[in-house]
Coordinates of C-alpha atoms in Angstrom, one line a residue:
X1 CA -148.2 77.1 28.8
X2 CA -146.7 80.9 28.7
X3 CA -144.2 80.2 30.8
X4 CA -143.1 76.7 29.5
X5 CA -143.1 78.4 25.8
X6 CA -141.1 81.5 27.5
X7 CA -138.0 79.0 27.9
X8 CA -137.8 78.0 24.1
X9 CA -135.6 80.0 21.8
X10 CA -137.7 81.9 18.9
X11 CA -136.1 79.8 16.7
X12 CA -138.3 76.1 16.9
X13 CA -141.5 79.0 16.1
X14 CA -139.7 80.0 13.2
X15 CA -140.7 78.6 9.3
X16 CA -138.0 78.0 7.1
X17 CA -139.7 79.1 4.2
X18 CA -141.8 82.7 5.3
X19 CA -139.4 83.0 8.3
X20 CA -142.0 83.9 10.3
X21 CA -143.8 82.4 13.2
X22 CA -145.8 79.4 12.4
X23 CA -149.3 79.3 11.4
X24 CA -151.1 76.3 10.8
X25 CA -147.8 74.1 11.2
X26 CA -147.2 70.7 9.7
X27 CA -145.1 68.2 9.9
X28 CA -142.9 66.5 7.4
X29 CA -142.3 62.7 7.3
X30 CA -138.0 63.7 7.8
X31 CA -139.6 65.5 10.8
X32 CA -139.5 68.9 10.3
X33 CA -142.1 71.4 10.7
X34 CA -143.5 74.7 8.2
X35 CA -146.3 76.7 7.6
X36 CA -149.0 74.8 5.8
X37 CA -149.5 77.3 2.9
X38 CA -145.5 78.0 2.8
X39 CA -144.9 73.9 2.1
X40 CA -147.4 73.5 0.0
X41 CA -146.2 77.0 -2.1
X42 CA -142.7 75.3 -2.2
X43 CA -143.5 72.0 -3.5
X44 CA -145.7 73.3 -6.1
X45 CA -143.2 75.5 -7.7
X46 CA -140.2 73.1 -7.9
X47 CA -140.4 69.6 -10.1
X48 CA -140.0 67.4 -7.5
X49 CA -141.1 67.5 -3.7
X50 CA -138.4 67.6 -1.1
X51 CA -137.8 69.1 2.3
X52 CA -136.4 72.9 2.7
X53 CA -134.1 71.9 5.0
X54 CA -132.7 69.1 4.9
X55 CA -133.9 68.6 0.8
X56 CA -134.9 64.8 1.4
X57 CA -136.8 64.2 -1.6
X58 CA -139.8 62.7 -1.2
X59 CA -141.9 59.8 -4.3
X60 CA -145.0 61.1 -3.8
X61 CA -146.1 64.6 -2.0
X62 CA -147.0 63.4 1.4
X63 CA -150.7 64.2 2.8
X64 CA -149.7 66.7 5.7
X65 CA -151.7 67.0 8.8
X66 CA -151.6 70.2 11.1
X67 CA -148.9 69.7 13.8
X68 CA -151.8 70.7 17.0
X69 CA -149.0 70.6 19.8
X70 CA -146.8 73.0 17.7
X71 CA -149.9 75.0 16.5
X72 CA -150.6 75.8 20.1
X73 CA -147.0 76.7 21.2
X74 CA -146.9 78.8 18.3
X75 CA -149.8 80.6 19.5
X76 CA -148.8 81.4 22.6
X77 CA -145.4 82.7 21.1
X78 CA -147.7 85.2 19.0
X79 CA -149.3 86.6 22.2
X80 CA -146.1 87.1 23.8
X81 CA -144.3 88.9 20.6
X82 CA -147.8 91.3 20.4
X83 CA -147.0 92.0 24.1
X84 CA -143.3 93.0 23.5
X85 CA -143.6 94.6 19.8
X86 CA -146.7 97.4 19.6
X87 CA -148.1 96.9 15.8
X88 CA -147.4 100.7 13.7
X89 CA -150.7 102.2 12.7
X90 CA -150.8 101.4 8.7
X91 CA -150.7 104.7 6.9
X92 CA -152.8 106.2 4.1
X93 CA -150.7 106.1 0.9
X94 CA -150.3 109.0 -0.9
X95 CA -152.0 108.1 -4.4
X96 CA -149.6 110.8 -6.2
X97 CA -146.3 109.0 -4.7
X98 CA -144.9 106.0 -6.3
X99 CA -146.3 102.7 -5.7
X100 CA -144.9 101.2 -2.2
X101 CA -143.4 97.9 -1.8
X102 CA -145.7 96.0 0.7
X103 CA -145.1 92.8 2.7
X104 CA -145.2 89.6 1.4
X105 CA -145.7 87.5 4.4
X106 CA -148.5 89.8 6.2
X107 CA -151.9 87.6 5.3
X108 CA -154.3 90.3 5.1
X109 CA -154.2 93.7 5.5
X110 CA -150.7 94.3 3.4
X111 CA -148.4 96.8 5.6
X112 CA -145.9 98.8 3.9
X113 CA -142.2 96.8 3.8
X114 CA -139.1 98.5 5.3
X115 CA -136.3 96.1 4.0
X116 CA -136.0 93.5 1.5
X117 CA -133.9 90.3 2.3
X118 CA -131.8 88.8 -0.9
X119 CA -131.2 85.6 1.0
X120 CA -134.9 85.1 1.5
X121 CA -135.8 87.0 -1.5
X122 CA -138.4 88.3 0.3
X123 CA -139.8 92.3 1.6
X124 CA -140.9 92.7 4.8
X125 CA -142.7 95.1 7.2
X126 CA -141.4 96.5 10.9
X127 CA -143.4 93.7 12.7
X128 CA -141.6 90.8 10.5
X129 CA -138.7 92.4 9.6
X130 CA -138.0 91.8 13.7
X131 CA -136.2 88.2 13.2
X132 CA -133.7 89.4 11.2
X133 CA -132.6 92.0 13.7
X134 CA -133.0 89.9 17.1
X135 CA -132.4 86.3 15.5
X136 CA -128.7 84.9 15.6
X137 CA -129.3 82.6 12.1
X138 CA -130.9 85.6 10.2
X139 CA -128.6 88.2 11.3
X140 CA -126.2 87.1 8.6
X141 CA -128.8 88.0 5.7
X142 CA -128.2 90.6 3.3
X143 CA -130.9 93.3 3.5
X144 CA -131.8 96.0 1.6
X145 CA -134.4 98.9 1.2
X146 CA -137.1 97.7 -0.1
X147 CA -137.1 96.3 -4.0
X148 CA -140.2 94.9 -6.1
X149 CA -139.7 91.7 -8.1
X150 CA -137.0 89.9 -5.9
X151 CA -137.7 86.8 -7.5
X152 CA -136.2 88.4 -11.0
X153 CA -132.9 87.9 -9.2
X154 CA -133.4 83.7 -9.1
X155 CA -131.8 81.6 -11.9
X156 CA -134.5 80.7 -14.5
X157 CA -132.7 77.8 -15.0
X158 CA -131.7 76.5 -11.0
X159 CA -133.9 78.3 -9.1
X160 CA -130.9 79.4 -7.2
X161 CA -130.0 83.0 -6.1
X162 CA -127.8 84.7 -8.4
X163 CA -124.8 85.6 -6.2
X164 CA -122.3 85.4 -8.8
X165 CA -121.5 87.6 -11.7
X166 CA -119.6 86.4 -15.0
X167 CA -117.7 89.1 -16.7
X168 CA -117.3 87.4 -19.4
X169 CA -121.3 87.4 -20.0
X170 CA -121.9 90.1 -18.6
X171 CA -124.8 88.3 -16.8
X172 CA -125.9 87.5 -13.4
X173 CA -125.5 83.7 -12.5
X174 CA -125.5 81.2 -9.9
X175 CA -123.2 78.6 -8.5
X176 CA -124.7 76.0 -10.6
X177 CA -124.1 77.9 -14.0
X178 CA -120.5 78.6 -12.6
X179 CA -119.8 75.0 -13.0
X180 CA -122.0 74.5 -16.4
X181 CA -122.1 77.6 -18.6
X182 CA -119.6 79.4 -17.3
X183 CA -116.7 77.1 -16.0
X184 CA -114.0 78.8 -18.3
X185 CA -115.3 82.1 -17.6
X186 CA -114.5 84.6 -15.7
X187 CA -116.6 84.7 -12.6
X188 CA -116.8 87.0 -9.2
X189 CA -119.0 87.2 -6.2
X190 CA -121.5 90.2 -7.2
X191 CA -120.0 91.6 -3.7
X192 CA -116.1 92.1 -5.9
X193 CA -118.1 92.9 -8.6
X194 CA -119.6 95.9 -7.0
X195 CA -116.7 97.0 -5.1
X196 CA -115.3 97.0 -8.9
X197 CA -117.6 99.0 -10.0
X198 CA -118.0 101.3 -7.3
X199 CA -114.4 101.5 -8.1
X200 CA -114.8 103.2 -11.1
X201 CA -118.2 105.3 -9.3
X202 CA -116.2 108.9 -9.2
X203 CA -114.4 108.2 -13.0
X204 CA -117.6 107.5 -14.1
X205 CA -119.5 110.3 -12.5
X206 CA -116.8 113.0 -13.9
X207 CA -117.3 111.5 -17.3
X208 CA -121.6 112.0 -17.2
X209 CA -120.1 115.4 -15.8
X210 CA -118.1 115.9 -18.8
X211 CA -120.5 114.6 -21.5
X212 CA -123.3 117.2 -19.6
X213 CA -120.7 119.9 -19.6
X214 CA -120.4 119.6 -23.0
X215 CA -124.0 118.7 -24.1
X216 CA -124.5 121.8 -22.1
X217 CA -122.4 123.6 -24.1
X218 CA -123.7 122.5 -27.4
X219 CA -127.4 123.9 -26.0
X220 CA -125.7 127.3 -25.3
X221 CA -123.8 127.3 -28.5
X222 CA -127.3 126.0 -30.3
X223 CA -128.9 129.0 -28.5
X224 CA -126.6 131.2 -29.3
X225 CA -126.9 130.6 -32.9
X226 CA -130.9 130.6 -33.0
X227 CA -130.5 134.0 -31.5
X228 CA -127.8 134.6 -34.0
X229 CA -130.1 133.4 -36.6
X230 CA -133.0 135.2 -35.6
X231 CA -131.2 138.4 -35.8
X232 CA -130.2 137.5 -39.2
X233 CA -133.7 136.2 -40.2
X234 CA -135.1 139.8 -39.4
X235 CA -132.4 141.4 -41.4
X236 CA -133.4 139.4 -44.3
X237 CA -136.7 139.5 -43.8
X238 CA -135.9 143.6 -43.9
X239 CA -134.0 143.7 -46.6
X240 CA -136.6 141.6 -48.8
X241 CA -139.2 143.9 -47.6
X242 CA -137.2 146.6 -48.8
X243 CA -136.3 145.2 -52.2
X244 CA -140.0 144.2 -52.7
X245 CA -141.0 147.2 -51.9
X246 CA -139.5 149.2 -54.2
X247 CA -139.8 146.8 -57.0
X248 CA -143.4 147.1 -56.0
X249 CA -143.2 151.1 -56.4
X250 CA -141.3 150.9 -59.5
X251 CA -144.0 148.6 -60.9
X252 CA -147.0 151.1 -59.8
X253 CA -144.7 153.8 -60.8
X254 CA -143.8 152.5 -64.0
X255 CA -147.8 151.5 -64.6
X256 CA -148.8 154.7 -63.9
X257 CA -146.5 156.1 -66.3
X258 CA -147.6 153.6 -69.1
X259 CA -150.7 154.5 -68.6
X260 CA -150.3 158.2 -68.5
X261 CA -148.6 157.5 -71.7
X262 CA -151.3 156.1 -73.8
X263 CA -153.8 158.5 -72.5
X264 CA -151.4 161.4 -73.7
X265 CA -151.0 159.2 -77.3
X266 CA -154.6 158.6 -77.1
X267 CA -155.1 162.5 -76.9
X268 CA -152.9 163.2 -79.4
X269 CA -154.7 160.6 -81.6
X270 CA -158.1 162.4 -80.9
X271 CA -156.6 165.7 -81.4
X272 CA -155.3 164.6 -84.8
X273 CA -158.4 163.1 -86.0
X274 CA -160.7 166.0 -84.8
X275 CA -158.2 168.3 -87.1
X276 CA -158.6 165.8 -89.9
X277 CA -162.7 165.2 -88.9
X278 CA -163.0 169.5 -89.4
X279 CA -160.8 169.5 -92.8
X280 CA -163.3 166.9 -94.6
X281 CA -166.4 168.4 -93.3
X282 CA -165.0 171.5 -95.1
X283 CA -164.3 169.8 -98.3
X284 CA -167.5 168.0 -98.1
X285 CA -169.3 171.7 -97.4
X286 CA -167.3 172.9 -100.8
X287 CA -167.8 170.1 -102.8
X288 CA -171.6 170.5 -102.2
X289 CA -171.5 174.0 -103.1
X290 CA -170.0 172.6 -106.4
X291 CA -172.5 170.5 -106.8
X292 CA -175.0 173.0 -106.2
X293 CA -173.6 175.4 -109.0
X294 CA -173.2 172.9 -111.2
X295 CA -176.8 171.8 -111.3
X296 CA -177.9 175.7 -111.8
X297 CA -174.8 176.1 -114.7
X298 CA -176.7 172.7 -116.2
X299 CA -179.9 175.0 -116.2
X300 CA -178.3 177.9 -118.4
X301 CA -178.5 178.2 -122.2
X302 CA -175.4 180.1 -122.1
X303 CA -173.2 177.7 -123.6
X304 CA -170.6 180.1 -123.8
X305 CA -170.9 180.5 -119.9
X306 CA -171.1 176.8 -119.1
X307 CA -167.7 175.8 -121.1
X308 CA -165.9 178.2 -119.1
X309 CA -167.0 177.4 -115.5
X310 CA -167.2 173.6 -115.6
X311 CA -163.6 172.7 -115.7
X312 CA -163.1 174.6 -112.6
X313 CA -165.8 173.3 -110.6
X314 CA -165.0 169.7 -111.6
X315 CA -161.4 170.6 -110.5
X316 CA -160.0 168.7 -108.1
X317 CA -159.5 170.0 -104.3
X318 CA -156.2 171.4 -103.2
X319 CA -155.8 168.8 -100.3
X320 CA -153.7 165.6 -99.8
X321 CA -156.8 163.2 -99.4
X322 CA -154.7 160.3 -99.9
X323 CA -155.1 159.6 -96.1
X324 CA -158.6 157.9 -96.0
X325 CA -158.3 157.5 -92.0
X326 CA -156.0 157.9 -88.6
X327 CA -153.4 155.8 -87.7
X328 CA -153.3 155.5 -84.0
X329 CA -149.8 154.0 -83.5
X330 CA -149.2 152.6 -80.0
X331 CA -145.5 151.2 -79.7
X332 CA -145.8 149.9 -76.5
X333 CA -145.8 146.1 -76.9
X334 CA -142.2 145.9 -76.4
X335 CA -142.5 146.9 -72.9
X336 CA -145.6 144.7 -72.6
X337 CA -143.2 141.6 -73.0
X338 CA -140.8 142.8 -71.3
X339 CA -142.9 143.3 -68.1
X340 CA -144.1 139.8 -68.9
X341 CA -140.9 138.0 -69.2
X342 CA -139.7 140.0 -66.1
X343 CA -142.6 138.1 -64.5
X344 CA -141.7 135.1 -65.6
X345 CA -138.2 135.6 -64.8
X346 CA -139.1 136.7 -60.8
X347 CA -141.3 133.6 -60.5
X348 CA -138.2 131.0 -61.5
X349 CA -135.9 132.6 -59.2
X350 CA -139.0 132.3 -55.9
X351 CA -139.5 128.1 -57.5
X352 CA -135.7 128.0 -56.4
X353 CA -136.6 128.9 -53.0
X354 CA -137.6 125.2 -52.2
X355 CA -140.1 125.9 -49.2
X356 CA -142.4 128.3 -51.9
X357 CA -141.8 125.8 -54.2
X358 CA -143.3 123.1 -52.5
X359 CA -145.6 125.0 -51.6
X360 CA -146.9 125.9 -55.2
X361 CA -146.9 121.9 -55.7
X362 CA -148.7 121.5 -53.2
X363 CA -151.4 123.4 -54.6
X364 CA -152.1 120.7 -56.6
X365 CA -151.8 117.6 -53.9
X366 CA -154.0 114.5 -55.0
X367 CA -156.0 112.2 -52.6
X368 CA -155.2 109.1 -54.4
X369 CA -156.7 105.8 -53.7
X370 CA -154.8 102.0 -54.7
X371 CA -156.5 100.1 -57.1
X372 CA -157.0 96.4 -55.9
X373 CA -157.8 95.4 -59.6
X374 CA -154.0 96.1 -60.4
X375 CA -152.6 94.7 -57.6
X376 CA -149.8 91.8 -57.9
X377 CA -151.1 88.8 -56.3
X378 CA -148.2 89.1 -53.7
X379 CA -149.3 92.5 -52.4
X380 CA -151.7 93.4 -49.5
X381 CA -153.3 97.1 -49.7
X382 CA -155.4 98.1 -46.8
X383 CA -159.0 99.2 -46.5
X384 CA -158.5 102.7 -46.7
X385 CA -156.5 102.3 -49.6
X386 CA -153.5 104.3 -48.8
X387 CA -150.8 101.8 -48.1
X388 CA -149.6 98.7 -49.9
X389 CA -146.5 96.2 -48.6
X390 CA -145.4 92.5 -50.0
X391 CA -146.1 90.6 -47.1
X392 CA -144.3 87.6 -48.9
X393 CA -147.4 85.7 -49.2
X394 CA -149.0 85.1 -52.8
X395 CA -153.2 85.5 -52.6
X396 CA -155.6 83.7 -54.9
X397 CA -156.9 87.0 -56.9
X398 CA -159.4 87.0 -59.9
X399 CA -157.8 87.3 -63.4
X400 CA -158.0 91.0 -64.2
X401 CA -156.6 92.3 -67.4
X402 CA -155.4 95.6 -65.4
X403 CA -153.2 93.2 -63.0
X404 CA -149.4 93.1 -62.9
X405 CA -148.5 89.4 -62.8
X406 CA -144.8 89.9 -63.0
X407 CA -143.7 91.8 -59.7
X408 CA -145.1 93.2 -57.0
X409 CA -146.6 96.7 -58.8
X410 CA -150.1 98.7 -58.1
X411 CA -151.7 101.6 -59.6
X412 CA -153.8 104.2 -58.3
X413 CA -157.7 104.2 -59.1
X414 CA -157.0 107.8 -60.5
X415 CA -155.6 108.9 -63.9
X416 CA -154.8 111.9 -65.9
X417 CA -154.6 113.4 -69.4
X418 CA -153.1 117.2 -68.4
X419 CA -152.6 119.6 -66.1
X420 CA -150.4 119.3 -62.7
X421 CA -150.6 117.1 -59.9
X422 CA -148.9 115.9 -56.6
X423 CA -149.0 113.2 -54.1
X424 CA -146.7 112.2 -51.0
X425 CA -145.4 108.7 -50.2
X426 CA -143.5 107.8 -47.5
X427 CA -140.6 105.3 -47.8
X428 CA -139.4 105.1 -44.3
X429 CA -138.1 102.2 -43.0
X430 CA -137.8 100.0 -46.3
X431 CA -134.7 98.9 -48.1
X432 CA -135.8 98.8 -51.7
X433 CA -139.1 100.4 -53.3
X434 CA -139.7 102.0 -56.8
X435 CA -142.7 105.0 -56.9
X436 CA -143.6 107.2 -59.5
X437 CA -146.0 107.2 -62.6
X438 CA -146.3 105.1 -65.5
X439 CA -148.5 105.6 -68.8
X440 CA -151.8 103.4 -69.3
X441 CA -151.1 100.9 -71.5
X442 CA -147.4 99.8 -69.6
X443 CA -146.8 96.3 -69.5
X444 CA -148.5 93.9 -67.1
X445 CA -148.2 90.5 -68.0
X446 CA -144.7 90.0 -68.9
X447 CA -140.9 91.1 -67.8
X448 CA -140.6 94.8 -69.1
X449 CA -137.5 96.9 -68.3
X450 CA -138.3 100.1 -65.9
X451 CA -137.3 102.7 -68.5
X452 CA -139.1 105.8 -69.8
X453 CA -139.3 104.3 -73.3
X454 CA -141.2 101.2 -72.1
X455 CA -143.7 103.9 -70.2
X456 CA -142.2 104.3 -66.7
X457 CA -140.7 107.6 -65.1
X458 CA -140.0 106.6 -61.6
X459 CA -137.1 106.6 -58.3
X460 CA -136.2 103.5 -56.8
X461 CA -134.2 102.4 -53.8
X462 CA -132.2 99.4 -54.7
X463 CA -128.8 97.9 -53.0
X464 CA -128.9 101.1 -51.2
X465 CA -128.5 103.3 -54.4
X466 CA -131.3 105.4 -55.7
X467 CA -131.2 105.1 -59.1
X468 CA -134.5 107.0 -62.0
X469 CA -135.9 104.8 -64.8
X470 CA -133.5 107.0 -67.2
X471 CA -130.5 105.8 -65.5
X472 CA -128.2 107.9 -67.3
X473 CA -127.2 110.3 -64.1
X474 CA -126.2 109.4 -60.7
X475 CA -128.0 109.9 -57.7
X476 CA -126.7 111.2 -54.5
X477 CA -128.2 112.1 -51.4
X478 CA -127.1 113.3 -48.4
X479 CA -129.5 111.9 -46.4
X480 CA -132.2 108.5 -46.7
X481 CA -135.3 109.3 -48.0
X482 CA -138.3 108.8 -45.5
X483 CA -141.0 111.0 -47.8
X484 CA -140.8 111.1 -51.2
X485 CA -142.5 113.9 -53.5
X486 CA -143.7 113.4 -57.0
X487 CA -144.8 116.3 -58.9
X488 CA -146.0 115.8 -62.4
X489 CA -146.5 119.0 -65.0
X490 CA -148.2 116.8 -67.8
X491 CA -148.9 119.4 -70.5
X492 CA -144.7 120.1 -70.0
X493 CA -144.0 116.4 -70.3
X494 CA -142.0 116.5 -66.6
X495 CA -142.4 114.0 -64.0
X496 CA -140.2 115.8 -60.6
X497 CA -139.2 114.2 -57.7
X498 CA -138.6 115.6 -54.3
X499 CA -137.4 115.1 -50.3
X500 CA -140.3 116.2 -48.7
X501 CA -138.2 116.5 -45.6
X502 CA -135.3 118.9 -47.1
X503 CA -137.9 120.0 -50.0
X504 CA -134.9 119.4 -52.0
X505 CA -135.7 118.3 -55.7
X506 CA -133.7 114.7 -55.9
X507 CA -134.2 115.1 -60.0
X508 CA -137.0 115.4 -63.0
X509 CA -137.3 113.4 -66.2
X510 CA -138.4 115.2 -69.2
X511 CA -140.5 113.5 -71.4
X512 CA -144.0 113.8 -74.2
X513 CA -146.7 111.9 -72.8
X514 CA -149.3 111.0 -75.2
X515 CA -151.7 108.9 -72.6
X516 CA -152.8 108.8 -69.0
X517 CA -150.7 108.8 -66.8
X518 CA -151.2 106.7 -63.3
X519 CA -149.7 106.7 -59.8
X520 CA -147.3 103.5 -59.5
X521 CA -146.3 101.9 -56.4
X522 CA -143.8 99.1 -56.3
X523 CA -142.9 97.7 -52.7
X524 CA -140.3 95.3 -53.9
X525 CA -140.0 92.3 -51.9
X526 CA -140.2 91.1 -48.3
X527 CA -136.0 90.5 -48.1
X528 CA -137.1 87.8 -45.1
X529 CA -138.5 90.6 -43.2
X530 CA -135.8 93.3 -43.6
X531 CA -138.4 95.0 -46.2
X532 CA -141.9 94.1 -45.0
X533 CA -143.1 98.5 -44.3
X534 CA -145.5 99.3 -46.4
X535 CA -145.4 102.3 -48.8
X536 CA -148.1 105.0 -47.6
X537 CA -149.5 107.3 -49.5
X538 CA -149.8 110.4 -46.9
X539 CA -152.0 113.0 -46.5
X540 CA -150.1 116.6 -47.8
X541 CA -150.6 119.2 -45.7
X542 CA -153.0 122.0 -46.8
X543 CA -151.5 125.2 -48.5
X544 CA -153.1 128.7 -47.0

């Protein structure tokens, strides 16, 4: 039997499909012969059941039987390939390389694959890969180092190989779409395609050169200015030391000189009353001696004696009296609002420093929580009750007097009379929203202009203008908003609004509020999709 099968060519052991030799060959009714598994593979992934080879289509699948003369000739063809071909050892992978392409016709114990075929559209190892390089037929296939998911390169639609490439698409094709899809267009074997492109390999490769020159470039000049700017930033940072410094010294200077002053007033004062404290003691000692001679002249009989000393001791003092007390007079309450208006002064120039004064805002950040009860029926608010969006879709809701019915608007739970407060939203990725605050009794049942006379002081995004409820200035930004800031100073009456991002104020409405004022959210509406992010209300980062 060895030597009869030694006279055969390699080719009549060969399947069609796996290109290997046969295992548990069949026979097809047209006569031709392929691996059991490989036929049965074939016709269950096409529509219709035909032969490989010569694509006779058959009515019904035909029940196959193994092919036992062929079977053992293609046995003893196996023992004579293991005889001339010694099987390579399989190798450990290395788990921290990437993942290897493996055979796809090995059966059990997957070997690593060497080369991929794009004719056969399959990988294969050293032991099967040997066809290809001995047989005459399979010569003539393309190869390739190995590639995963060959059977991406098959037409969806033909189940053909794409060997074609239509400039026009841009796509990868086969002859079948040629002659369909892509008749008028223009079409080339993917062999002119690449020599096309490869073409244009060295242009290409001294334009990424370029472009990473020049990115390159941009990094060192980037660097160049950090360091630049670092240089600067100490120098500032210096020079504000300095100025700080010494308006500190002049402060503690000027404090201890205040002081020093009062004291010396104060000392002066005392002085001044002690003088005046030792003068009346004196009168008070002479004008009880008075009284003491009187009572003894009252006593005598003498009344010659008596007329002549009373006027004198009821004589009034030689002293200016008129002064009943010390007046300590301290002048210094000029200065004492001039220091304080100073104050004010240095604190309005450090608000226009927009990092401190975001950061003095932020003092008096809010965790705010969106009220259901309020909630538009269109609107969807999620469980932790921090974001809202108009999904488009209109909910069955409870009447609730506290719910807007006109357009899709929600409050927060909490409210307030006075005082400051701040809360974060971010806007990013919508097209049209409105946030801001709005007084308690605002209208919730009917169509009410967004104005601050009807009770709303708010920013919107709308047709890609951001426009306030006063709508009497313009507002431009150089950049979209992503993370809006709203900062509200009730006992001032002024509702601000800020980039979080640039910390930039966008602008503040002035107002009197006379009743609570809430949170307002307003995600407009869905836009088919365009608009669908929900507003969040975000956490503001904690102040030191």
């Amino acid at each position: 039997m060895a030597a009869a099968s030694s006279l055969l060519t390699e080719e009549r052991f060969l399947c069609s499909v796996c290109l290997d030799v046969f295992t548990e060959p069949v026979s097809t009714p047209c006569g031709h012969n392929f691996c059991s598994a490989c036929i049965h593979k074939y016709w269950d992934s096409g529509d219709s059941c035909q032969c490989p080879l010569c694509k006779k289509i058959f009515s019904t699948r035909p029940e196959l039987q193994v092919n036992t003369i062929m079977s053992e000739l293609a046995g003893e063809f196996k023992k004579l390939a293991q005889v001339k071909v010694s099987t390579p050892k399989a190798s450990t992978p290395d788990p921290q390389l990437p993942a290897e392409v493996l055979c796809d016709v090995c059966s059990e114990i997957k070997e690593k694959a060497v080369k991929s075929c794009l004719v056969c559209l399959t990988s294969f190892c050293e032991v099967h890969l040997e066809p290809h390089q001995r047989v005459a037929v399979l010569k003539s296939h393309t190869l390739l180092d190995p590639v995963k998911n060959l059977d991406e390169r098959m037409c969806k639609t033909h189940n053909k190989i794409t060997e074609l490439y239509c400039r026009t698409d841009k796509a990868f094709i086969c002859v079948l779409c040629f002659k369909t899809d892509h008749k008028h267009h223009s079409v080339v074997p993917l062999e002119e395609e690449y020599e096309t492109v490869m073409a244009k390999k060295d242009e290409a490769k001294a334009n990424i050169q370029k472009l990473i020159q020049s990115q390159s470039e941009k990094i060192a000049e980037v660097e160049n200015s950090l360091d630049a700017s670092q240089i600067e930033i100490e120098k500032e940072k210096e020079a504000t030391i300095q100025v700080f410094t010494d308006l500190i010294r002049s402060i503690q200077r000027s404090q201890a000189e205040f002081i020093e002053a009062i004291e010396e007033r104060h000392r002066a004062t005392k002085e001044k009353a002690a003088a005046f404290l030792r003068e009346l003691r004196i009168e008070i000692t002479e004008l009880e001696s008075r009284s003491s001679q009187l009572e003894q002249l009252s006593q005598s009989e003498d009344h010659y004696h008596f007329l002549q000393s009373f006027p004198t001791l009821c004589s009034p003092l030689n002293k200016d009296s008129t002064s009943t007390g010390v007046h300590i007079d301290l002048c210094f309450e000029a200065m004492r609002r001039a220091v304080t208006l100073l104050i004010q002064r240095v604190d309005e120039i450090m608000e226009d420093v927009p990092e401190i004064n975001m950061k003095r805002m932020r003092e008096h950040a809010l965790d705010l929580t969106l009220d259901p009860d309020t909630a538009h029926c269109s609107l969807v608010i999620s469980q932790d009750g921090k974001q809202v969006a108009n999904e488009g879709t209109v909910l069955k809701l409870p009447s609730n007097p506290k719910r807007f019915e006109m357009f899709p608007e929600v409050l927060a739970k909490e409210g307030f009379t006075a005082g400051k407060f701040y809360f974060e939203v971010q806007v990013k990725g919508k097209t049209s929203w409105t946030v801001g605050v709005v007084r308690e009794s605002v209208e919730r049942k009917k169509n009410a202009e967004m104005s601050v006379l009807n009770g709303f002081w708010t920013l919107e995004l709308d047709k890609g203008k951001y426009e306030s409820s006063t709508k009497f200035s313009k507002i431009t930004l150089k950049e979209k908003l992503h993370k809006v800031g709203i900062f509200v100073d009730y006992n001032k009456g002024v509702v601000s609004f800020y980039d979080v991002d640039s910390k930039l104020q966008i602008c503040s409405l002035i107002s009197h509020f006379t009743e609570k004022l809430y949170p307002y959210f307003c995600p407009q509406f869905p836009e088919n999709g365009r608009n669908s992010a929900p507003l969040i209300i975000t956490p503001v980062p904690q102040t030191d």
